[in-house]
Amino acid sequence: MKTCLHTLATLVLTLATMLCAVPTHAEDGYDLWLRYHLLAPEQAKLYRDHATEIIIGSATPTQIVTRDELQRGLHGLLGNTLPLSDTVTHDGAIIVGTSASSPLIAKLQLDTQSIGNEGYVIRSVVLDGHTATAIVGRSDIGALYGAFHFLRLLQTGQPIDHLDLHESPRITLRVLDHWDYLNGQVERGYAGTSIWDWWKLPDWRAPRYTDYARANASIGINGTVLNDVVSGATILTPVYLEKVAALADVFRPYGIRVYLSVRFSAPIEIGGLKTADPLDPQVQAWWRAKADEIYKLIPDFGGFLVKADSEGQPGPKDYHRTHADGANMFADVLAPHGGVVMWRTFVYSQASADDRAKQAYEEFKPLDGQFHANVLLQTKNGPIDFQPREPFHPLFGAMPKTPLMMEFEITKEYLGFATHLVYLGPLYEEVLSSDTMVRGKGSTVAKVIDGSLEGHTLSGMAGDANIGTDRNWCGSDFNQANWYVFGRLAWNPTLSSRTIAEEWVRMTFTNNEAFVKPVVDMMMGSREAAVDYMTPLGLLHLMGPGHHYGPAPWDASESEADWRPVYYHRADHLGIGFDRTSNGSNAVAQYAPPIAAQFNDVKQTPERFLLYFHHVPWDYRMRSGQTLWYELVAHYTRGVDDVKQMQETWRHLDGYIDEERYQQVAAFLAIQEKEAQWWRDACIAYFQSISGLPLPPGYAPPQRSLKYYESLSFPYVPGFSSW
Amino acid sequence: MKTCLHTLATLVLTLATMLCAVPTHAEDGYDLWLRYHLLAPEQAKLYRDHATEIIIGSATPTQIVTRDELQRGLHGLLGNTLPLSDTVTHDGAIIVGTSASSPLIAKLQLDTQSIGNEGYVIRSVVLDGHTATAIVGRSDIGALYGAFHFLRLLQTGQPIDHLDLHESPRITLRVLDHWDYLNGQVERGYAGTSIWDWWKLPDWRAPRYTDYARANASIGINGTVLNDVVSGATILTPVYLEKVAALADVFRPYGIRVYLSVRFSAPIEIGGLKTADPLDPQVQAWWRAKADEIYKLIPDFGGFLVKADSEGQPGPKDYHRTHADGANMFADVLAPHGGVVMWRTFVYSQASADDRAKQAYEEFKPLDGQFHANVLLQTKNGPIDFQPREPFHPLFGAMPKTPLMMEFEITKEYLGFATHLVYLGPLYEEVLSSDTMVRGKGSTVAKVIDGSLEGHTLSGMAGDANIGTDRNWCGSDFNQANWYVFGRLAWNPTLSSRTIAEEWVRMTFTNNEAFVKPVVDMMMGSREAAVDYMTPLGLLHLMGPGHHYGPAPWDASESEADWRPVYYHRADHLGIGFDRTSNGSNAVAQYAPPIAAQFNDVKQTPERFLLYFHHVPWDYRMRSGQTLWYELVAHYTRGVDDVKQMQETWRHLDGYIDEERYQQVAAFLAIQEKEAQWWRDACIAYFQSISGLPLPPGYAPPQRSLKYYESLSFPYVPGFSSW
C-alpha cells in the first residue's frame, strides 16, 4: 500500500509538472480587464458554491456568447468548467436570460419594469428548493451585460451570496469613435494602426474583432463609428459596405451597432451628382437610396456621424444652408430605419476674428429647436479641443430642445501620447459633474447629456478611441483604463472615477490591497500632474504645431492664428492669459448668468481656469499669497515632482504583478519623467523670456536654453495624419 | 487507508483541474517555429534521459541567452526544468560552450578546426564516466547556433543518443533586408507595419525585438538591414543613431549585426554640403566622420546597403562617376571598422530603349575587378524583379572578381500578398541549383554566391523580409515558412527545400505524420500553382500597376514602357512572348555559351521559360503535342485546380492542429481560390481577345467579361508606398 501511495504521489507530481510545463504566453495586456486568472484559493472556494452550473434559456446568438463568456470567465477565475443544465438540480446554479426565453426565469417573477431594454437584475434566489443566482434582462443584451457584471463581482472580490442588483444605462448611445482611415492610419492614434483589416474583410473576420466586441459589451458600449470623421466617401461604396456588414455581423451578438462617418460631398464624389446641397431633391434621393442600400446589408445599422463645415470639410454652408438643413437631410433618410445622426458642433472659422472659444455656441445655439428628432449634436467636453483642462463647453445646457451628445477624447492626443500615465477618469468626472446652473443648482453636465434635465429620451456619449493594433490595444496598459472608464461613465455618468479606477486595477492586475491602493492613488493624481507639467492655471494649447507633441509655447508657425499657442496664452511683459470677461471676448456670457458672473470675476474664478478667462499681471497675488509667476513655476515643478513620485510608487510595487507589464510601465514612466521635465523647462524658459522675472528661490533653472528647446524638431511623430 | 487514497486521488484531480484552468492564450502564430510545446509522452520520456542538466561555461551575454533558450525549450518540450550545474554528476548532461570558456569542453578535445567561427559540433560523449551531449563552438555564437540545432532535433522527433554533427555556414553574411520606413510603413509589406517602434526607441526596447533576434539566430541569420533602400537620410542623424544602437544592443548577444540603408545624397540633405560626388574630398570626409560616429555607438555595426542610380534614387552617375566609384567611397570609410558595402545591382534606365533584362549586366559586368575588397554586389535572383518565375540573373557567374550577393524576396509582393499559400523554398532552390556553366558543368548559382566557385571569402545572401507587427509576424502562418527557408538556405544553399519544409511543419504545427506529409506536399506544389494561375510558361510582370495586386495583362497605364505588362508579354494576333534570342534583344548572350545556346533555341528552352525568351505563334506545338494556346489555358486552369486541391487537403486536416490557426489558413485558402480564379479568368479573357482563338474544349470560359476585369480598381492596397 505504501508503494501504491508512493506511486500516486509521484503521479501527482508528474502530472503537476507536466501541466505546469505547458508554456503560457507572457502577459502582454491583450486580455484587458477581462483577465480571468485563477483567484486566490480561499476566494475561489467561496465562489464555487455559488457557481455550480449554468442554466441559459435559449440559443440566440447573444445567449450563446453570454454562456461562452460565463464559462470562460468562471473557468479562468475558479478553475472548473461549469456544466450546462436545463433544470435546477442542486444549489449554486447561475440562471441567465429573459422571462420570455426561460420558463424558469418567468417563474421568478422578478420586477424588471424599471430596468429598461438594456438593464438587468442580478439576484440571489431560491428556485425549486435550491439557492441560485438569477441574471435577468428584459432583452438578451441586458442579460449579457448582467453576466459581465456578475463576472466583475468575482474579479474584484465582492461577495455574491446575497445579491440584489438593478442596473440600467442612463445614456442611450454609448459609442466609440474610431479615427481610422481606410489605409490603416489612425489619426491621433498611438497604439499602432487600425484594428480593421479592411483589405482582408469581408472574407477574413479576425478573432480580434470578437474580443473587441467582448471588451466593449463588458462595459456597456453599444455602438462603434468605424472610420474617421475626415475620411473620404469610399466607405460608402458597395465593396466597402460589404466589409462593414461583416464587422456588424461579428458585433451584433454583443449588442454593438455599427455607425459610419460620412462625407458631406459623397453624392458628388461617388454619386456622380454636381451638388451636395441638402435641399436638392436629387441629393436627398441619393442619400435615401444609399441609406436603403446600407440597411439592406445591415438591418440594425446605427447611423451617421458627420463633421461638416469644419477644418476644411465640406458641409451645408457650401450651399448657404444651415447645419440644421444638413443634419435633417441625413435624419430624414435614416429615420424610417431607426438610425440617428450624430452631428459634430466642433466648428470654427478662421475667417472670423472672434474668440474661437465662442464660435460653436454662436453657430448652433440659434438653431435650437430646428433639428429633427433623431439628430444629436456631438459636442466636445470643452470649447477648445480636448486640452488637459478646459471649462465645460457652454453649449451644454444652452440648447434645451436638442439632445447634446458628449464627445470625450480617449486617445491622449494632448496628454503624452502612448507613454504618459494619465488616467482620464478625473477629467471626465470634472466635466460631467460641472454645474451649468441653467435650471438652477444641480443642472450638471451629466444631466444635460443623459437627457434628464430637459426630458430627452435620446442621449449619447462618444469617446474618441485609443485602440489600435498594438498587442495591448491601447499603446500602454494604463491607457486601457481610459477606455474602461469611458465605458463605465457612459453607462452611468454619476459614477466616481476613483471607484472605477479601483475596479479596473483589480480586474487588470491584482486584488492585492498592497498594490491596489497606491496604484489607484497614482492614477487619480496623474491627470493633475499632467496639467501641472503641461498647462497649469488655465493655460492650454501650448503644444507643438501639427503633431501636438511636446511644448512649443513660442510657436507662431501655423498658418491660422487660432492654431498658434501664442493666440491662447497671450503672454507679454506685463502678464499672461486670455481675457474672456466682459472686458475681453466676453465668452463668459455664453454660460448661465451665475456661472458667467463667477468666471467674469477674477477673484471668483477657480484658479485652475484663471488664465483661460483672464489676462493677469505676472505679480498678481494668488490665493496662496504668492505671485502668479511664482505659482506658475511652482505648478510646473510640482508636475515633474509628481511624475517622480509615480516612479517611486511603481518601484515599490515590483513583484506584485507579472514582470512584462511591470517593466513596460517602468520604462514608460521614465519616458514620462523625461518629457515632463522637458515641458516644465521649455515652458519656464519661454515664459521667463517674456516676463523677464527671476526664478523664485529654490526652483531649478531649465536644464537647457530656450534656444535649444525651440530648435528641436520631430519627424515621424505618430498619430499625425500627414504620413 | 482507503480514505487516504481517495483523498489523494481527489487531490490529483483538483490539482490537475486547477493547473489546467490557467487560461493559456489561443495559438496565434507568435511563437513561430520556436514553439516549444510538450512532446508526446513516449518521445519526451526518451529525451529526458539525455537532458538532465545544463552545464554552460561562462556568463557572457551570448552564453546567458543560450542557457535561457535551452531551459525554455527543454522545459516546454519535456515538461521539466533542467538544473544548471558546473560539473557532470550523472548521465544526460548537456554541455554547451567553447573550449576557451569551459575546461570541461577543453577536456573533450573535439576537433573544431573545420567548423569556422560560426560553426558547431554536437556530439554524444562520455565525460567523467557519464554520458553527455556536448554542443561546442569555436565562438559563443557557434554554441548558440548549436543549441538551436539541438532543440530542433527534439522538436522534429530525431534521435539524440548518438550524435556527431558538424555544421558551419557556407555563406558569410546572412541578412534580412527590411523595407521599413521611419514612419512605420513597410514597402511591399503585408503583415502590418514596421516592428521597429522608432518613436519609443531607445527608451523602450520591446520584448518583440528579442524574439525577433531569437527567431533569426535559430536559423543562422546574422545581419539585419533596418530601413528601406529608398529611405531618406534621417536615419543617419544622431537622434536616430541612438535608436539604432539600442536595437544593436538587443541583437548583439544573438550574433546579429545591424546594417543601414543609406541615401547617397545624405551629405547634401543632412550634411550641409553642396555635392555628394564620391570623389569629392569633403564628401569622403563627411562619410568618414559619419562612419566613425556610427562605430563609436555600435562597434560591431555591419555596414551599408545602397540603392543608387535606380528608380529615381540619387547615385554616383549624378556626378558622372561609376558604381565602383560610389561603392568604393563607402567601402573605404567602413573598411577600418570591418564594415561592408552591399551595393545593389537592381538598376535600369528608362532612358534606354534596350531590353530591361539586359541592363544590370551591361552596367556592372565591365566594372568587375574595380570594387574594393569589402564590397558585395547585391543581385536579385532574376533579371526582372522577383517575378513568380524568372531564369537566374546573368550576372551570377559573370563577375568572377567580385563577390555577388543573392537577393531573394521573402515578402510576397508578386505572389498573392499575405493570404496566398505560396512556399518559396522551391523558387529559391530552383535558382540556387541553376547551373551557370561559367566554369563548366556544376557551376551552380549556389557556388557563385557562397564564394566557392571563384574563391571569395566574403559572401552573402539577403532576403527582403516579410515581417511586420501582425501578431504572427508574417501576415499568415505559412508565410513564416518563407522566412525560415530563407535562413536555412542562407546557412547552406544546397539544402533541399522539401527537407526544410518538413522541419518547419514539424516545429510549427505537429509531428503527426498524417499532417506532416500532406502539408509538405501542399507546400511543395504551391509555388508552381501560383506560377500557373498567374504567369505560366515564362510569362511575367502581368500584375496591376503600382500596387502589384491582381492581374492586369492589358495594362499600359504606367508612365514607363518597362513598367507595363504589355512590354513583357508582347502578345499580338500571331503569338506571344519576348524574343530575347539573337534575333531579338539577344539577352541570351549574357549567359555562358552553353546556356546561351540552349535559351537561344526555342526547342531546347525549357517550357517554363518559353515566353521569356521567345515570341511564339499561338499554334506552336508544345512537347505535349498541344498548341501553345491550349497549354496556356491548361496551365491557368491547373493553377486554380491546384488551389482547390490545397483546400481539399486542408479540409481533411481539421482537428490535427489548433482551431485558431486552422481556421485562418482555411479562410486564406478561400481567398486564394477566389483570386486564383480571377487571375485565370482575367488573363484568359485578355489573351483570348488578342489571339481570337476559341477556348479548347472542356475548359470553362471566364466567369466575367474582359471589360469587367479591366474595370476593377483597388484603393488602399496594402504594401504600396503611396499612402
XYZ file of C-alpha atoms in Angstrom, chain A residues 1 4-5 8 12 15-21 23-25 28 31 36 38 75-76 79 182-183 193 199-200 203-204 234 240 417-419 471 549 663-664 667-668 671 674 715-718 723, chain B residues 1 4-5 8 12 15-21 23-25 28 31 36 38 75-76 79 182-183 193 199-200 203-204 234 240 417-419 471 549 663-664 667-668 671 674 715-718 723:
94
model
C 0.000 0.000 0.000
C 0.825 2.427 -4.130
C 0.728 5.679 -2.205
C 0.236 8.022 -6.607
C 0.618 13.854 -8.687
C 1.051 15.492 -13.611
C 1.607 18.787 -11.886
C 4.968 19.224 -13.562
C 3.641 18.330 -16.959
C 0.643 20.572 -16.702
C 2.708 23.440 -15.403
C 5.072 22.871 -18.244
C 4.278 27.267 -21.685
C 1.788 30.028 -21.170
C 2.308 33.209 -23.069
C 1.042 41.260 -22.755
C -6.780 40.342 -22.177
C -9.834 35.717 -15.947
C -7.346 31.951 -11.105
C -13.281 28.510 -15.716
C -10.485 31.021 -15.528
C -10.610 26.663 -12.142
C -9.162 53.025 -44.774
C -5.417 52.837 -45.404
C -2.662 51.105 -36.876
C -8.109 44.552 -47.076
C -8.987 41.058 -45.862
C -13.506 37.141 -46.106
C -11.356 37.124 -43.008
C -15.015 55.220 -50.345
C -16.665 48.571 -48.557
C 0.543 60.022 -26.427
C 1.020 56.339 -25.581
C 3.595 56.550 -22.872
C -0.886 43.899 -28.704
C 3.924 66.634 -29.426
C 8.774 46.590 -16.901
C 6.832 48.336 -19.615
C 10.050 52.212 -18.928
C 7.125 54.426 -19.881
C 9.918 58.495 -20.621
C 11.992 62.969 -19.151
C 9.975 63.960 -37.886
C 7.701 60.940 -37.965
C 5.571 61.809 -34.939
C 2.973 59.070 -34.561
C 2.299 60.438 -43.358
C -6.110 3.826 4.059
C -6.402 8.398 2.363
C -6.103 7.051 -1.156
C -5.054 11.696 -2.648
C -4.683 14.768 -8.035
C -4.590 19.894 -8.816
C -4.943 18.798 -12.401
C -8.114 20.823 -12.809
C -6.619 23.888 -11.252
C -3.472 23.724 -13.269
C -5.372 23.107 -16.451
C -7.549 26.022 -15.579
C -6.140 30.028 -19.289
C -3.468 29.726 -21.917
C -3.617 32.112 -24.798
C -1.752 32.896 -32.720
C 5.920 31.617 -31.374
C 8.175 24.547 -27.541
C 5.074 19.402 -24.757
C 11.003 22.998 -20.255
C 8.404 23.386 -22.943
C 7.964 19.404 -19.182
C 10.765 55.544 -40.300
C 7.062 56.434 -40.261
C 3.638 47.990 -40.022
C 9.215 56.648 -31.656
C 9.735 54.878 -28.329
C 13.963 54.187 -24.127
C 11.595 51.302 -24.721
C 17.127 60.923 -41.221
C 18.129 58.045 -34.828
C 0.463 39.211 -50.641
C -0.356 37.890 -47.160
C -3.080 35.436 -47.958
C 0.772 39.009 -34.268
C -2.207 43.382 -56.931
C -9.395 28.478 -39.370
C -7.162 31.263 -40.550
C -10.096 31.402 -44.699
C -6.957 32.434 -46.548
C -9.359 33.979 -50.639
C -11.173 33.324 -55.419
C -7.881 51.807 -53.416
C -5.832 51.282 -50.279
C -3.866 48.263 -51.455
C -1.514 47.289 -48.642
C -0.150 56.106 -48.594
